Coordinates of C-alpha atoms in Angstrom, one line a residue:
X1 CA 27.3 25.3 -26.8
X2 CA 25.7 25.3 -23.3
X3 CA 26.9 28.0 -20.8
X4 CA 28.2 27.2 -17.3
X5 CA 24.7 27.8 -15.8
X6 CA 23.2 25.2 -18.1
X7 CA 25.9 22.7 -17.3
X8 CA 25.2 23.2 -13.5
X9 CA 21.6 22.5 -14.2
X10 CA 22.5 19.4 -16.2
X11 CA 24.8 18.1 -13.5
X12 CA 22.1 18.6 -10.8
X13 CA 19.4 17.0 -12.9
X14 CA 21.7 14.1 -13.8
X15 CA 22.7 13.6 -10.2
X16 CA 19.1 13.6 -9.0
X17 CA 18.2 11.1 -11.8
X18 CA 20.8 8.6 -10.7
X19 CA 20.8 9.0 -7.0
X20 CA 18.1 10.8 -5.1
X21 CA 15.0 11.4 -7.1
X22 CA 12.9 12.2 -10.0
X23 CA 10.3 11.5 -12.5
X24 CA 6.9 11.0 -13.2
X25 CA 4.6 8.7 -15.1
X26 CA 1.0 8.6 -15.5
X27 CA -0.9 6.4 -17.9
X28 CA -3.3 8.0 -20.3
X29 CA -5.2 5.4 -22.3
X30 CA -5.6 5.3 -26.0
X31 CA -9.3 4.3 -25.9
X32 CA -11.7 6.5 -27.9
X33 CA -13.9 6.5 -24.7
X34 CA -11.2 7.8 -22.5
X35 CA -11.8 11.5 -22.0
X36 CA -8.2 12.1 -20.7
X37 CA -6.8 11.5 -24.2
X38 CA -8.1 13.9 -26.8
X39 CA -8.2 13.0 -30.5
X40 CA -5.3 15.3 -31.4
X41 CA -5.2 15.9 -35.2
X42 CA -2.0 14.8 -36.9
X43 CA -1.2 18.4 -37.9
X44 CA -2.2 20.1 -34.7
X45 CA -0.2 23.2 -33.6
X46 CA -0.1 25.0 -30.3
X47 CA 0.2 28.7 -29.6
X48 CA 3.8 29.2 -28.7
X49 CA 3.5 31.7 -25.9
X50 CA 2.8 29.4 -23.0
X51 CA 0.8 30.6 -19.9
X52 CA 2.1 29.8 -16.4
X53 CA -0.8 28.1 -14.6
X54 CA 1.0 26.8 -11.4
X55 CA 4.2 28.0 -9.7
X56 CA 4.1 31.8 -10.2
X57 CA 6.7 32.9 -7.6
X58 CA 9.9 31.0 -8.3
X59 CA 11.3 28.2 -6.2
X60 CA 10.0 27.8 -2.6
X61 CA 8.0 25.8 -0.1
X62 CA 4.8 27.8 0.0
X63 CA 1.7 26.2 -1.6
X64 CA 1.9 28.7 -4.5
X65 CA 5.5 27.5 -5.2
X66 CA 7.4 24.4 -6.3
X67 CA 10.9 23.1 -5.8
X68 CA 12.0 21.2 -8.9
X69 CA 8.6 19.7 -9.8
X70 CA 8.6 16.5 -11.7
X71 CA 5.4 14.6 -12.5
X72 CA 2.0 15.8 -13.7
X73 CA -1.5 14.4 -13.9
X74 CA -4.3 16.4 -15.6
X75 CA -7.8 15.3 -14.8
X76 CA -11.0 15.6 -16.8
X77 CA -11.9 18.9 -15.2
X78 CA -8.3 20.3 -15.7
X79 CA -7.4 19.7 -12.1
X80 CA -3.6 19.1 -11.9
X81 CA -1.7 16.9 -9.5
X82 CA 2.0 17.6 -9.3
X83 CA 4.9 15.7 -7.8
X84 CA 6.7 18.6 -5.9
X85 CA 9.9 16.7 -5.6
X86 CA 12.2 18.7 -3.3
X87 CA 9.3 19.8 -1.1
X88 CA 8.6 16.1 -0.6
X89 CA 4.9 16.3 -1.3
X90 CA 2.1 15.8 -3.9
X91 CA 0.1 18.9 -4.5
X92 CA -3.2 19.6 -6.3
X93 CA -4.1 22.7 -8.3
X94 CA -7.7 23.1 -9.4
X95 CA -8.5 25.1 -12.4
X96 CA -8.1 28.8 -11.6
X97 CA -6.3 28.2 -8.3
X98 CA -3.5 30.5 -7.2
X99 CA -2.5 28.2 -4.4
X100 CA -2.2 24.4 -4.3
X101 CA -3.6 21.9 -1.8
X102 CA -1.3 19.3 -0.4
X103 CA -2.6 15.7 -0.9
X104 CA 0.3 13.7 0.4
X105 CA 3.5 14.3 2.3
X106 CA 4.3 17.9 3.2
X107 CA 5.8 17.0 6.6
X108 CA 9.4 17.3 5.5
X109 CA 11.7 14.7 4.1
X110 CA 11.4 11.4 5.9
X111 CA 10.3 7.7 5.9
X112 CA 7.3 7.9 8.3
X113 CA 3.9 7.0 6.7
X114 CA 2.9 10.6 6.8
X115 CA 6.1 11.7 4.9
X116 CA 7.6 11.3 1.5
X117 CA 11.2 11.6 0.3
X118 CA 11.6 13.1 -3.1
X119 CA 8.5 11.7 -4.9
X120 CA 9.0 11.3 -8.6
X121 CA 5.7 10.0 -10.0
X122 CA 2.1 9.4 -9.1
X123 CA -1.2 8.3 -10.6
X124 CA -4.8 8.2 -9.6
X125 CA -6.7 4.9 -9.3
X126 CA -10.1 6.2 -10.0
X127 CA -11.8 3.0 -9.1
X128 CA -10.6 3.2 -5.5
X129 CA -10.0 6.9 -5.4
X130 CA -6.5 6.3 -4.3
X131 CA -3.3 8.2 -5.2
X132 CA -0.4 5.8 -5.9
X133 CA 3.0 7.5 -5.5
X134 CA 6.6 6.5 -6.4
X135 CA 8.3 7.6 -3.1
X136 CA 11.7 7.5 -4.7
X137 CA 14.0 8.6 -1.8
X138 CA 12.4 5.9 0.4
X139 CA 12.6 3.3 -2.4
X140 CA 9.0 2.4 -2.1
X141 CA 5.6 2.7 -3.7
X142 CA 2.9 4.1 -1.4
X143 CA -0.9 4.6 -1.6
X144 CA -2.8 7.5 -0.2
X145 CA -6.5 7.8 -0.1
X146 CA -7.9 10.9 -1.8
X147 CA -10.8 11.0 0.6
X148 CA -10.7 14.0 3.0
X149 CA -9.0 13.4 6.4
X150 CA -6.2 11.2 5.1
X151 CA -3.1 11.8 7.0
X152 CA -0.8 9.0 6.1
X153 CA -0.1 6.4 3.4
X154 CA 0.2 2.7 3.0
X155 CA 3.2 0.9 1.6
X156 CA 2.4 -1.2 -1.5
X157 CA 6.0 -2.1 -2.6
X158 CA 9.3 -1.6 -0.9
X159 CA 13.0 -2.0 -1.7
X160 CA 12.4 -0.8 -5.3
X161 CA 14.4 1.8 -7.0
X162 CA 11.3 3.3 -8.6
X163 CA 11.0 6.3 -10.9
X164 CA 7.8 6.0 -12.9
X165 CA 4.3 4.5 -12.6
X166 CA 1.4 3.6 -14.9
X167 CA -1.8 1.7 -14.6
X168 CA -3.6 0.0 -17.5
X169 CA -7.4 -0.4 -17.9
X170 CA -7.3 -3.7 -16.0
X171 CA -5.7 -2.0 -13.0
X172 CA -2.3 -3.6 -13.4
X173 CA 0.3 -1.4 -11.9
X174 CA 3.6 -0.8 -13.9
X175 CA 6.7 0.4 -12.2
X176 CA 10.1 1.4 -13.6
X177 CA 13.1 0.2 -11.6
X178 CA 16.1 2.2 -12.5
X179 CA 18.3 0.0 -10.3
X180 CA 17.5 -3.1 -12.3
X181 CA 16.9 -1.3 -15.6
X182 CA 13.5 -2.9 -16.1
X183 CA 9.8 -2.3 -16.0
X184 CA 7.6 -4.7 -13.9
X185 CA 3.8 -5.2 -13.9
X186 CA 2.0 -5.9 -10.6
X187 CA -1.5 -6.9 -9.5
X188 CA -2.4 -4.5 -6.7
X189 CA -1.4 -6.3 -3.5
X190 CA 1.3 -8.6 -4.9
X191 CA 5.0 -8.0 -4.1
X192 CA 7.0 -9.6 -6.9
X193 CA 5.5 -8.7 -10.2
X194 CA 6.4 -9.7 -13.7
X195 CA 9.2 -8.2 -15.9
X196 CA 7.6 -6.7 -19.0
X197 CA 10.6 -4.7 -20.4
X198 CA 14.3 -4.8 -19.9
X199 CA 15.7 -6.9 -17.0
X200 CA 18.9 -7.8 -18.9
X201 CA 21.2 -5.4 -17.3
X202 CA 22.1 -1.8 -18.5
X203 CA 22.8 -1.4 -22.2
X204 CA 21.7 -0.3 -25.6
X205 CA 20.7 -3.6 -27.1
X206 CA 17.0 -3.9 -27.9
X207 CA 16.4 -6.3 -25.0
X208 CA 18.0 -3.8 -22.6
X209 CA 17.2 -0.5 -21.0
X210 CA 19.5 2.1 -19.3
X211 CA 17.7 4.3 -16.8
X212 CA 14.1 3.8 -17.9
X213 CA 12.2 6.7 -16.5
X214 CA 8.7 7.4 -17.7
X215 CA 6.2 4.9 -19.1
X216 CA 2.9 4.9 -21.0
X217 CA 0.7 1.8 -21.3
X218 CA -2.0 1.4 -23.9
X219 CA -5.1 -0.8 -23.9
X220 CA -3.1 -3.7 -25.5
X221 CA -0.7 -3.5 -22.6
X222 CA 2.0 -2.2 -24.9
X223 CA 4.6 -0.3 -22.8
X224 CA 6.3 2.8 -24.1
X225 CA 9.4 3.8 -22.2
X226 CA 11.6 6.8 -22.1
X227 CA 15.0 5.0 -22.2
X228 CA 16.9 8.0 -20.8
X229 CA 20.6 7.1 -21.1
X230 CA 20.0 5.5 -24.5
X231 CA 18.4 8.8 -25.7
X232 CA 15.4 7.0 -27.2
X233 CA 11.8 5.9 -26.7
X234 CA 11.2 2.2 -27.0
X235 CA 8.0 0.2 -27.4
X236 CA 7.6 -3.2 -25.9
X237 CA 4.6 -5.2 -27.1
X238 CA 2.9 -7.5 -24.6
X239 CA 5.0 -10.6 -24.1
X240 CA 7.9 -9.3 -26.2
X241 CA 11.5 -10.2 -25.5
X242 CA 12.9 -7.0 -27.0
X243 CA 11.8 -3.5 -27.7
X244 CA 11.3 -1.5 -30.9
X245 CA 12.8 2.0 -31.1
X246 CA 10.0 4.5 -32.0
X247 CA 11.8 7.8 -31.4
X248 CA 15.4 8.8 -31.2
X249 CA 18.1 6.1 -30.8
X250 CA 20.6 8.0 -32.9
X251 CA 22.8 8.9 -29.9
X252 CA 22.4 12.1 -28.0
X253 CA 22.0 15.3 -30.0
X254 CA 19.7 18.1 -31.1
X255 CA 18.9 17.0 -34.7
X256 CA 15.3 16.1 -35.4
X257 CA 16.3 12.5 -35.6
X258 CA 17.8 12.6 -32.1
X259 CA 16.7 13.0 -28.5
X260 CA 18.8 14.1 -25.5
X261 CA 17.9 12.3 -22.3
X262 CA 14.1 12.2 -22.8
X263 CA 11.7 11.8 -19.9
X264 CA 8.0 12.5 -20.1
X265 CA 5.9 11.0 -22.9
X266 CA 2.3 10.6 -24.0
X267 CA 0.9 8.5 -26.9
X268 CA -2.3 9.7 -28.6
X269 CA -5.0 7.6 -30.4
X270 CA -3.1 7.9 -33.7
X271 CA 0.0 6.4 -32.1
X272 CA 1.8 9.7 -32.2
X273 CA 4.4 10.1 -29.5
X274 CA 4.8 13.4 -27.7
X275 CA 8.1 13.4 -25.7
X276 CA 9.8 15.8 -23.3
X277 CA 13.2 16.1 -24.9
X278 CA 14.6 17.3 -21.6
X279 CA 18.2 18.3 -22.3
X280 CA 17.2 19.9 -25.6
X281 CA 14.6 22.0 -23.8
X282 CA 11.8 21.1 -26.1
X283 CA 8.7 19.1 -26.7
X284 CA 8.8 16.9 -29.8
X285 CA 6.1 15.1 -31.7
X286 CA 7.0 11.8 -33.5
X287 CA 4.1 10.4 -35.7
X288 CA 3.7 6.7 -35.8
X289 CA 6.5 5.2 -38.0
X290 CA 8.3 8.6 -38.4
X291 CA 12.1 8.7 -38.7
X292 CA 12.3 12.2 -37.2
X293 CA 10.3 14.4 -34.9
X294 CA 8.9 17.9 -35.1
X295 CA 9.3 20.5 -32.3
X296 CA 5.9 21.7 -31.0
X297 CA 7.1 23.8 -28.1
X298 CA 10.4 25.1 -26.7
X299 CA 13.8 25.7 -28.2
X300 CA 17.3 24.2 -27.8
X301 CA 18.6 27.3 -26.0
X302 CA 17.1 27.1 -22.6
X303 CA 15.5 30.2 -21.1
X304 CA 12.7 31.5 -19.0
X305 CA 10.7 33.0 -21.9
X306 CA 7.1 32.4 -22.7
X307 CA 7.9 29.8 -25.3
X308 CA 11.0 28.3 -23.7
X309 CA 11.9 25.8 -20.9
X310 CA 14.7 25.1 -18.5
X311 CA 14.6 21.3 -18.7
X312 CA 11.0 20.2 -19.4
X313 CA 10.5 16.9 -17.6
X314 CA 6.9 15.9 -18.1
X315 CA 3.8 16.7 -20.2
X316 CA 0.1 16.0 -20.5
X317 CA -2.9 17.1 -22.4
X318 CA -6.4 18.1 -21.3
X319 CA -9.5 16.9 -23.1
X320 CA -9.4 19.8 -25.5
X321 CA -5.9 19.1 -26.6
X322 CA -4.1 21.9 -24.7
X323 CA -0.6 21.0 -23.8
X324 CA 0.7 21.1 -20.2
X325 CA 4.5 21.0 -19.5
X326 CA 6.4 20.7 -16.2
X327 CA 9.2 23.2 -16.5
X328 CA 11.6 21.7 -14.0
X329 CA 14.4 24.4 -13.9
X330 CA 11.9 27.2 -13.7
X331 CA 9.8 25.5 -11.0
X332 CA 6.4 25.9 -12.8
X333 CA 3.8 24.3 -15.0
X334 CA 2.9 26.0 -18.3
X335 CA 0.0 25.5 -20.6
X336 CA 0.0 25.9 -24.4
X337 CA -3.4 26.3 -26.1
X338 CA -4.0 24.3 -29.2
X339 CA -4.7 26.4 -32.2
X340 CA -8.4 26.4 -33.2
X341 CA -8.0 26.1 -36.9
X342 CA -10.5 24.6 -39.3
X343 CA -8.6 21.3 -39.2
X344 CA -8.0 21.3 -35.4
X345 CA -11.5 22.2 -34.2

């Protein structure tokens, strides 16, 4: 049973999810030529004592601190970009840094073009060197140049209850809309987009979503969605009218067949799903076609320990297969090194 402190966290996280803020999505492609997605062996394991690599000093507003971080992008050189939600900014940490650098926002909560309001997700458009951000509190998607001297953003989409973003290899932008319980695909510059998942009201039927948060899009434009309130991950093939449950979907719970309000997810080249099982305080691996998952990091009992989390909300991998986790309740990012066994090397 969870103690009072955990229930307070849960209420706060739930409140933010539904009303003011959260979550992050980046797309990591499944192509064998994409260095962002390592070829993770099916039986890979990670050293359980994670290392804090960003956010060493508890909650705060200094550039070596976070306040309820959400989204995470790990680049080829292990540079991290983090959605620092309650500090209303996007911040970058290069490998070995002890302080971050603000890339967008950082001028307090607001709706001016040099401000953000509780950003929940971002991705990097490498073709244009732009940062695309889900500016959740302002109900808009904005674009900031990564070139030096940038001081304000440009609105791409507005009046959208966005939470997560992804971009496929054809540069289509995907956005989760928690208000409409759907995912839409846009060409950069267009305003209406096309519904590619959900859009049939909130619910648990396979043609419905309820609070879709994070997404992953592969090269076939298949969309994987953390369907938060349905405690499942669903896959929508291109052009599909309904999704397929690929993880969870057995109501909320902590059995290995269940998830509890999942958020972040990544799919590797083998079709294995790695998901932040947020309210179970663990990271779970679901091989393609599996009926249950395997815990690869964390425990059900939340804590601040080296191998534990307080509501993990996002994850990513570097090119070597090391696991990065956004530890929301502890205001930090942790890295778990992949074990270098004969089968994993």
